[in-house]
XYZ file of C-alpha atoms in Angstrom:
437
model
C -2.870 -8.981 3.336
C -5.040 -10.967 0.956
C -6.238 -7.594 -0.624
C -2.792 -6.210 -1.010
C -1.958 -9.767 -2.715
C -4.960 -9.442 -4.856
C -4.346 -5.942 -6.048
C -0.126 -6.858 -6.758
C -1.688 -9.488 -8.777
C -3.966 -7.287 -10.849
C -1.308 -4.644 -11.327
C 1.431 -7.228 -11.970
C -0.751 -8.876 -14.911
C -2.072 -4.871 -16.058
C 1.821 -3.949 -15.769
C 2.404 -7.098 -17.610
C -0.152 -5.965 -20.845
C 0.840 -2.640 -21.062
C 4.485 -3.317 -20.983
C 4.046 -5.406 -23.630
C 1.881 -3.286 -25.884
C 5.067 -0.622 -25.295
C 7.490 -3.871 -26.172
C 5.623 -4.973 -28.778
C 4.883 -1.776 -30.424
C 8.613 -0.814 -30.033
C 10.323 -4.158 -31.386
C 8.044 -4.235 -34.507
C 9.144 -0.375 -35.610
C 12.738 -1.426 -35.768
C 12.014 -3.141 -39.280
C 10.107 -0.367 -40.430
C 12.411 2.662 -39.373
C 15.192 1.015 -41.530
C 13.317 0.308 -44.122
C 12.229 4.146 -43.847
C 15.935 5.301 -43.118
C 18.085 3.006 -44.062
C 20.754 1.824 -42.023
C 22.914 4.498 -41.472
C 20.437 7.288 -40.918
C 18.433 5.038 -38.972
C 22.000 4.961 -36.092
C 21.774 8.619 -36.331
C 18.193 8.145 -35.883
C 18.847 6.177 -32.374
C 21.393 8.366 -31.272
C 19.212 11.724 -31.285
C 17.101 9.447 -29.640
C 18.721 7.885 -27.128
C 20.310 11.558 -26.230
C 16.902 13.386 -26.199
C 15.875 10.609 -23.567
C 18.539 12.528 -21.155
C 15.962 15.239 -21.007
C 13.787 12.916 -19.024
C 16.457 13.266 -16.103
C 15.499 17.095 -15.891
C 12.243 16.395 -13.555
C 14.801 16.577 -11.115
C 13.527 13.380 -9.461
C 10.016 14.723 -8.386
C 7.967 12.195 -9.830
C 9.408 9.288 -7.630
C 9.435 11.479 -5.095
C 5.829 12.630 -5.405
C 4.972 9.157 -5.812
C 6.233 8.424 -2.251
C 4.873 12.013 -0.538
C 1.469 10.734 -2.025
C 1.336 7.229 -0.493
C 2.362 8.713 2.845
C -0.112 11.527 2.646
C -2.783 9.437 1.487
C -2.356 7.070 4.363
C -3.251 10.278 6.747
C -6.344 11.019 3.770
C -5.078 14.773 3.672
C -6.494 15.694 0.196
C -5.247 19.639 0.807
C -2.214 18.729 1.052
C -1.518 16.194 -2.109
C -3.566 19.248 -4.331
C -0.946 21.341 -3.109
C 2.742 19.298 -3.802
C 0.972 18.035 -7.270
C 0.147 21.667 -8.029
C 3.392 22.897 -6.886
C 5.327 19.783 -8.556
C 3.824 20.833 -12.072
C 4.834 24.284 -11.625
C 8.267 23.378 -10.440
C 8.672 21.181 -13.877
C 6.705 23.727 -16.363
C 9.519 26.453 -15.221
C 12.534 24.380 -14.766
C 11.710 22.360 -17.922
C 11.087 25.546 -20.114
C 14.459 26.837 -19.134
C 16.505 24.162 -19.347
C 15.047 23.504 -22.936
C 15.812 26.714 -24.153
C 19.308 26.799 -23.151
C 20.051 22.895 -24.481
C 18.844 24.661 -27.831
C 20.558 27.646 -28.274
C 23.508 26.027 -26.854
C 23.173 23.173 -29.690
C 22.598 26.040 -31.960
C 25.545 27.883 -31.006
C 28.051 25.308 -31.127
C 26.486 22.995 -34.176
C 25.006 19.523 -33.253
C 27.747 18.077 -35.650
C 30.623 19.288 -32.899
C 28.117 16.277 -30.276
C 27.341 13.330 -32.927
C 28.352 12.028 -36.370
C 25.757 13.194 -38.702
C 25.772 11.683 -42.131
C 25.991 14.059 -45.106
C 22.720 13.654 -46.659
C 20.981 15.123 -43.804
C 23.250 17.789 -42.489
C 20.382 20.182 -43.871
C 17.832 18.941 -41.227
C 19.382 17.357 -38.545
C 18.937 20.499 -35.893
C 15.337 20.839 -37.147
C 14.743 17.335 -36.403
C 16.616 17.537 -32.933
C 14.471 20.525 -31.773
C 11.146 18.458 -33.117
C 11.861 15.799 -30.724
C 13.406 18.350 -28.149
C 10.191 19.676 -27.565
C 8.274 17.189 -28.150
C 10.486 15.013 -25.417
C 10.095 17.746 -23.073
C 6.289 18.495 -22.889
C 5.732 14.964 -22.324
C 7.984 14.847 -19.399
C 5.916 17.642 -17.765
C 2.891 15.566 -18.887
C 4.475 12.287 -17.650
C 4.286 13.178 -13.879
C 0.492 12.001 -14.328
C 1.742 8.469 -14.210
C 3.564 9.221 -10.748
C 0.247 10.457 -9.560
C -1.499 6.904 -10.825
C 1.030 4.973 -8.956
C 0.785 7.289 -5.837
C -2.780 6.252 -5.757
C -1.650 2.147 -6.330
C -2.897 2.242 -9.552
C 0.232 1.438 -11.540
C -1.476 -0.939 -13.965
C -3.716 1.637 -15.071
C -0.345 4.067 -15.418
C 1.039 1.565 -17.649
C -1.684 0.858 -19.844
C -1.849 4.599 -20.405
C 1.783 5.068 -20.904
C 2.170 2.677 -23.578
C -0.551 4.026 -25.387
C 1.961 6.706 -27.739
C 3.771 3.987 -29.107
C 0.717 1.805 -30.509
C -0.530 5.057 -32.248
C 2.981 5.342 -33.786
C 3.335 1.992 -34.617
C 0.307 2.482 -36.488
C 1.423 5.501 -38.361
C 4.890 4.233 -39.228
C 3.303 1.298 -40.684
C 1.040 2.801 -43.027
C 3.492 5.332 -43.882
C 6.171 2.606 -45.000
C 3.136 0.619 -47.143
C 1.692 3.706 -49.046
C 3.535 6.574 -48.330
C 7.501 6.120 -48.390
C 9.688 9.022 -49.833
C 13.147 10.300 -49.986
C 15.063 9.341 -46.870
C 15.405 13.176 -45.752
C 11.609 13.579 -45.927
C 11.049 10.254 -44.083
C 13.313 11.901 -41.147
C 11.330 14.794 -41.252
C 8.125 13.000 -40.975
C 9.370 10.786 -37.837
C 10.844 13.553 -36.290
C 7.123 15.416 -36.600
C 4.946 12.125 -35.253
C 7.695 11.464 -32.431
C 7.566 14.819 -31.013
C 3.677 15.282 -31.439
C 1.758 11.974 -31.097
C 2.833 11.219 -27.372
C 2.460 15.156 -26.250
C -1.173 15.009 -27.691
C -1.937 11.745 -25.769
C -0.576 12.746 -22.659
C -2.246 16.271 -22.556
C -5.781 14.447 -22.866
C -5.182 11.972 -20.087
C -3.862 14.562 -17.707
C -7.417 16.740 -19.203
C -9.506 13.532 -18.686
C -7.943 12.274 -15.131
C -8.167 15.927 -13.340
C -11.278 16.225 -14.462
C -12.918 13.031 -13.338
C -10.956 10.779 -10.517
C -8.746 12.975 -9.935
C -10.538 16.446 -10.217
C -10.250 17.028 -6.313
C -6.535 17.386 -6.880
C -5.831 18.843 -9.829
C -2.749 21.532 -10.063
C -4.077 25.261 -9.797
C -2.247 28.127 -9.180
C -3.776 28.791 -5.933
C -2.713 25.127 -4.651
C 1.242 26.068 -5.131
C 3.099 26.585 -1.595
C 6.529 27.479 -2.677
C 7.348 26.628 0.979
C 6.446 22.743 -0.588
C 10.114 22.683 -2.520
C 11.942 22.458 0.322
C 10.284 19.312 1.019
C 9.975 17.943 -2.440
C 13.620 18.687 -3.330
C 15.618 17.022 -1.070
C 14.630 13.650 -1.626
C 13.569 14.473 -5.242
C 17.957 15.532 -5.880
C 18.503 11.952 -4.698
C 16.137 10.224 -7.030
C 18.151 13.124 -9.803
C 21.679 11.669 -8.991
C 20.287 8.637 -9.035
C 18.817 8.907 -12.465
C 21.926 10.900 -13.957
C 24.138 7.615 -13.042
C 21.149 5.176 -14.528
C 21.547 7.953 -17.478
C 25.599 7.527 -17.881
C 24.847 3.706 -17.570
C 22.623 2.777 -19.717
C 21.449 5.691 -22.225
C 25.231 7.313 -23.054
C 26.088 3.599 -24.725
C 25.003 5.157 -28.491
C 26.297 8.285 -28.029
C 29.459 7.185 -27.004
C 29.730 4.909 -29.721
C 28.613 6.848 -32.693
C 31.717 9.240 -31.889
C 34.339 6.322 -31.226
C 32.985 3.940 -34.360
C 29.952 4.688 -36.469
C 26.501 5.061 -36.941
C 26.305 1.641 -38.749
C 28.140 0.689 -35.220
C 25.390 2.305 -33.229
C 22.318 0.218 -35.018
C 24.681 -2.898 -34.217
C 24.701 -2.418 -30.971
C 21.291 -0.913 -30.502
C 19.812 -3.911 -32.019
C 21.511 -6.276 -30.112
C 20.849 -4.077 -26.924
C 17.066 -4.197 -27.353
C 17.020 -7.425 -27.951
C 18.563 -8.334 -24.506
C 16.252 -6.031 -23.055
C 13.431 -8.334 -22.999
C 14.210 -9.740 -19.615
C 14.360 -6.561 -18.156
C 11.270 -5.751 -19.419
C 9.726 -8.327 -18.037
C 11.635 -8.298 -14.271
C 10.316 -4.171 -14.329
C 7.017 -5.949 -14.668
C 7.012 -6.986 -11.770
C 8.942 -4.330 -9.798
C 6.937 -1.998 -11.046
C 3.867 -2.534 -8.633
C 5.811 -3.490 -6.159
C 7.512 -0.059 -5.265
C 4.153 1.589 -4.339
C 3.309 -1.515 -2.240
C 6.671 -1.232 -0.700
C 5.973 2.132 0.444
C 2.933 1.299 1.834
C 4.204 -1.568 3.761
C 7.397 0.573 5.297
C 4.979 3.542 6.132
C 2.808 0.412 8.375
C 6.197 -0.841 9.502
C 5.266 -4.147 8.113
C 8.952 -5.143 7.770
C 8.051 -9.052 7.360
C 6.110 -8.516 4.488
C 8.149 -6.658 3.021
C 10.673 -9.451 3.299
C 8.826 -12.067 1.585
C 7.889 -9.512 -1.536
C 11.844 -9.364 -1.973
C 11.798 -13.145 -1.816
C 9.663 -13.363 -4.362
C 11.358 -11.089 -6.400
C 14.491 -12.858 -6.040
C 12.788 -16.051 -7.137
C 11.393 -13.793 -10.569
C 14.949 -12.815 -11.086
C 16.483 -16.234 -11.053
C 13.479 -17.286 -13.714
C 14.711 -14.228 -15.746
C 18.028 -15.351 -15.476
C 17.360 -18.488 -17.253
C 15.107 -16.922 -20.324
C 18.119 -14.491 -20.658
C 20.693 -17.830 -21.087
C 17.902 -18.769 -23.665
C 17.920 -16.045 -25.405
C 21.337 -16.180 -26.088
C 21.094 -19.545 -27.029
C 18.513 -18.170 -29.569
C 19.664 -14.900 -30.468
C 21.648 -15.435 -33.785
C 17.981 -16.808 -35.283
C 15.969 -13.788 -33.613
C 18.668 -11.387 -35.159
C 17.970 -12.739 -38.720
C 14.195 -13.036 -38.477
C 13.959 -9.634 -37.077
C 15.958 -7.181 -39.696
C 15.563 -9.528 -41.888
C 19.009 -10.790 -42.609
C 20.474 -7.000 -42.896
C 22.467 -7.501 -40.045
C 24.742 -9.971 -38.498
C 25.689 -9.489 -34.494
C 28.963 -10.139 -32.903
C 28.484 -13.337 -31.115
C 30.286 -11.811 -28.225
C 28.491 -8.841 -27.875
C 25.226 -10.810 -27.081
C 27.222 -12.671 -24.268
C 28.704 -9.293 -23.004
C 24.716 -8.263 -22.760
C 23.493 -11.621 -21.078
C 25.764 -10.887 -18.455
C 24.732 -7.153 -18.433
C 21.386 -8.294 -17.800
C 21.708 -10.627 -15.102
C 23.749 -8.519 -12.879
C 21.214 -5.301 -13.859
C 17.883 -6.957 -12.686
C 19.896 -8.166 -9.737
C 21.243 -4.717 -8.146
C 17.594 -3.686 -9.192
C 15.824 -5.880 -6.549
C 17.881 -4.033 -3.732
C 17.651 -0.514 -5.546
C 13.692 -0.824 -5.489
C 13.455 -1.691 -1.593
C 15.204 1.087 -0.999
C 14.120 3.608 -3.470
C 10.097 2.825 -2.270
C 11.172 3.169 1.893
C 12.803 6.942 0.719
C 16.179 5.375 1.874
C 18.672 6.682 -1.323
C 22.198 8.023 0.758
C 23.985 4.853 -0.307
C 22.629 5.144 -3.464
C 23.708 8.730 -4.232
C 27.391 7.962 -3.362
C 27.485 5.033 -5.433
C 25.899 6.824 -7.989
C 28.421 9.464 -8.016
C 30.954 7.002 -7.958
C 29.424 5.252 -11.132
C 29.145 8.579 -13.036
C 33.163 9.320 -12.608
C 33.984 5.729 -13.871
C 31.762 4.905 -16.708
C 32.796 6.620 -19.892
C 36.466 6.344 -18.961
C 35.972 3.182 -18.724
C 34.025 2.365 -22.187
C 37.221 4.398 -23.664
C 39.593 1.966 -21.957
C 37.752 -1.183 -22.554
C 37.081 -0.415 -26.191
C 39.915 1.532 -27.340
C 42.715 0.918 -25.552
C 42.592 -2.317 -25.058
C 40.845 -2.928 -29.014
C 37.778 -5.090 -27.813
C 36.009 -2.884 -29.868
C 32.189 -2.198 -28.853
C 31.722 -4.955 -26.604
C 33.784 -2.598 -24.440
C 30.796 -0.619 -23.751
C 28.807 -3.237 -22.045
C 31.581 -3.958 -20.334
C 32.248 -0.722 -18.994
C 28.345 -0.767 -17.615
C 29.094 -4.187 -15.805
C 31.977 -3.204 -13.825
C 30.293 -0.176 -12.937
C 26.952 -1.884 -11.841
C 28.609 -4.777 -9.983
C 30.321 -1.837 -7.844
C 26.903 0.122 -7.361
C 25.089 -3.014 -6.599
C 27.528 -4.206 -3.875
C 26.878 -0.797 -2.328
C 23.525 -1.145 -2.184
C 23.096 -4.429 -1.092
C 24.885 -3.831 1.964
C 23.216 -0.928 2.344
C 19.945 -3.050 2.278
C 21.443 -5.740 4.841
C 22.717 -2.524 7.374
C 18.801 -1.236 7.426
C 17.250 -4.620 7.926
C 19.421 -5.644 10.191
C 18.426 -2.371 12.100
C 15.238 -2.754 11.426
């Protein structure tokens, strides 16, 4: 027990540095990309972005569920056996991901990316160019990604994060120098972001996954001879739950720009995306810690170690009340922090940044539960409220903020009422096993 406790601490305070080289990196490019873009290009900017991240949904759920297959298979030290579902996950993703890829570009093609999102005038020329840059770029990296699944198989997610957030210091970097000594027209600024974002973390990844199969990982790297197609039928089942899953975290939490770049604006979009990362500092920092805990979840429910896996929700209840109260602070704070941090180009609705305190606390709340159950394989629940979630969301952000006039704020909104419904479902769910158990 004192090892397990040693190694959550290590991986809790390596979680805890390469989260915030990714939050660092990422909160000091805002200032920057609107410099580079300006504001209104710079909302179109976030909502090609925050689409694109959809793609990330199209690994079907395999990587959490490899993550869990390899914890349970590395308890029984069958090498064989993890070479063959990593060999046979990669394969899955390379074909599925291809596909899927394709068709989401021809299909954009076909139909004109302006009939999806408002596109400003001035860059009507290159806005599919600069959706397919990231589109590809978005999608080799997800193949690439499942690396990290494999780290935190193994319990080494501090090492996973540390190598994840590596793209975004390079690109920090880049944008920085860029902005000091080279900054052009807007439309060749676009282009050059749309280049470095597609590229930078695809080249990264592709030299970890080279470097880790070919050292501590070499006896189970993917080769063709390691697929069992036979494998899918064990991968997939648990691997659609994690996907439903995902899709719902997908209409909850990444559909917000999109959905209000075609009600309001783009200048409404950087509003709201501003204030949004902002508030996402506390759950930052609560995914911290539940990041390393999953894997040691799993380990503990594959021991049937039910008491300590009892007093590591405990704990994490404790974390989340802590979180709670930075989040209150931050609100108390956030009309400075706006200022400071674009500079005094824009001014937040002071009721938007309540809306999102509340947002938060509820989120990191329903995610205690969610993790317990995602790391023990345990998902039913999960999937129906997930479904349920998916049905009510964007209806809802229509209502909130149209038909009844509050305007963005309406958004968040939406998202609450939809996770306080999802998380009541899976606490109960939570209380049903353990009392079970």
């Amino acid at each position: 027990m004192k090892a397990n406790q040693k190694k959550l601490t290590k991986d809790t305070l390596l979680v805890l540095i390469g989260k915030g080289i990714l939050f660092t990196s990422y909160y000091f490019s805002v200032p920057f990309l609107i410099k580079l873009l300006g504001l209104e290009i710079y909302g179109f900017w976030i909502t090609i972005s925050s689409i694109l991240s959809w793609v990330y949904i199209l690994d079907l759920g395999v990587g959490n569920s490899l993550r869990n297959i390899i914890v349970g298979l590395k308890k029984e030290n069958n090498t064989i056996e993890i070479r063959e579902h990593v060999s046979t996950t990669y394969w899955i993703l390379i074909i599925g991901i291809s596909v899927f890829t394709l068709l989401i570009s021809v299909t954009v093609y076909l139909l004109d990316l302006a009939t999806f999102i408002n596109i400003p005038k001035t860059i009507k020329p290159i806005a599919y160019l600069i959706f397919n840059f990231i589109l590809i770029g978005v999608s080799a990296s997800l193949v690439l990604r499942i690396i990290f699944s494999i780290l935190q198989g193994y319990q080494e997610v501090g090492t996973s994060e540390i190598l994840n957030s590596s793209p975004q210091v390079i690109l920090l970097l880049i944008i920085i120098i860029f902005t000091v000594y080279y900054n052009n027209s807007l439309l060749q600024n676009l282009k050059f972001l749309g280049i470095i974002y597609a590229s930078i973390p695809t080249i990264l990844y592709l030299v970890i996954n080279i470097s880790l199969f070919n050292t501590v990982f070499k006896s189970i790297s993917p080769q063709i001879r390691y697929i069992k197609w036979k494998l899918v039928q064990k991968i997939l089942p648990l691997s659609l739950s994690f996907f439903i899953i995902q899709i719902a975290g997908l209409v909850i939490y990444a559909t917000d720009n999109y959905i209000i770049s075609l009600l309001f604006d783009n200048k409404s979009v950087a509003y709201y995306s501003i204030s949004y990362r902002y508030f996402q500092i506390p759950i930052y920092l609560f995914n911290i810690v539940c990041t390393p805990i999953w894997p040691l979840i799993s380990k503990y429910y594959y021991e049937d170690n039910t008491s300590a896996i009892l007093k590591l929700k405990n704990k994490m209840i404790l974390i989340w009340l802590a979180i709670s109260i930075l989040t209150l602070f931050m609100l108390a704070v956030s009309n400075y922090f706006y200022e400071f941090w674009t500079e005094k180009r824009i001014i937040i609705p002071r009721n938007l940044s309540i809306v999102l305190t509340i947002y938060v606390i509820i989120s990191t709340l329903g995610s205690i539960y969610a993790v317990i159950l995602n790391a023990m394989g345990k998902v039913k629940m999960q999937v129906i409220s997930s479904v349920i979630i998916m049905l009510l969301n964007i209806p809802l952000s229509i209502i909130f903020s149209k038909n009844m006039n509050l305007g963005i704020i309406g958004i968040p909104i939406a998202s609450i009422v939809c996770l306080c419904i999802s998380g009541s479902i899976v606490y109960f769910h939570y209380e049903k096993i353990k009392h079970q158990n």
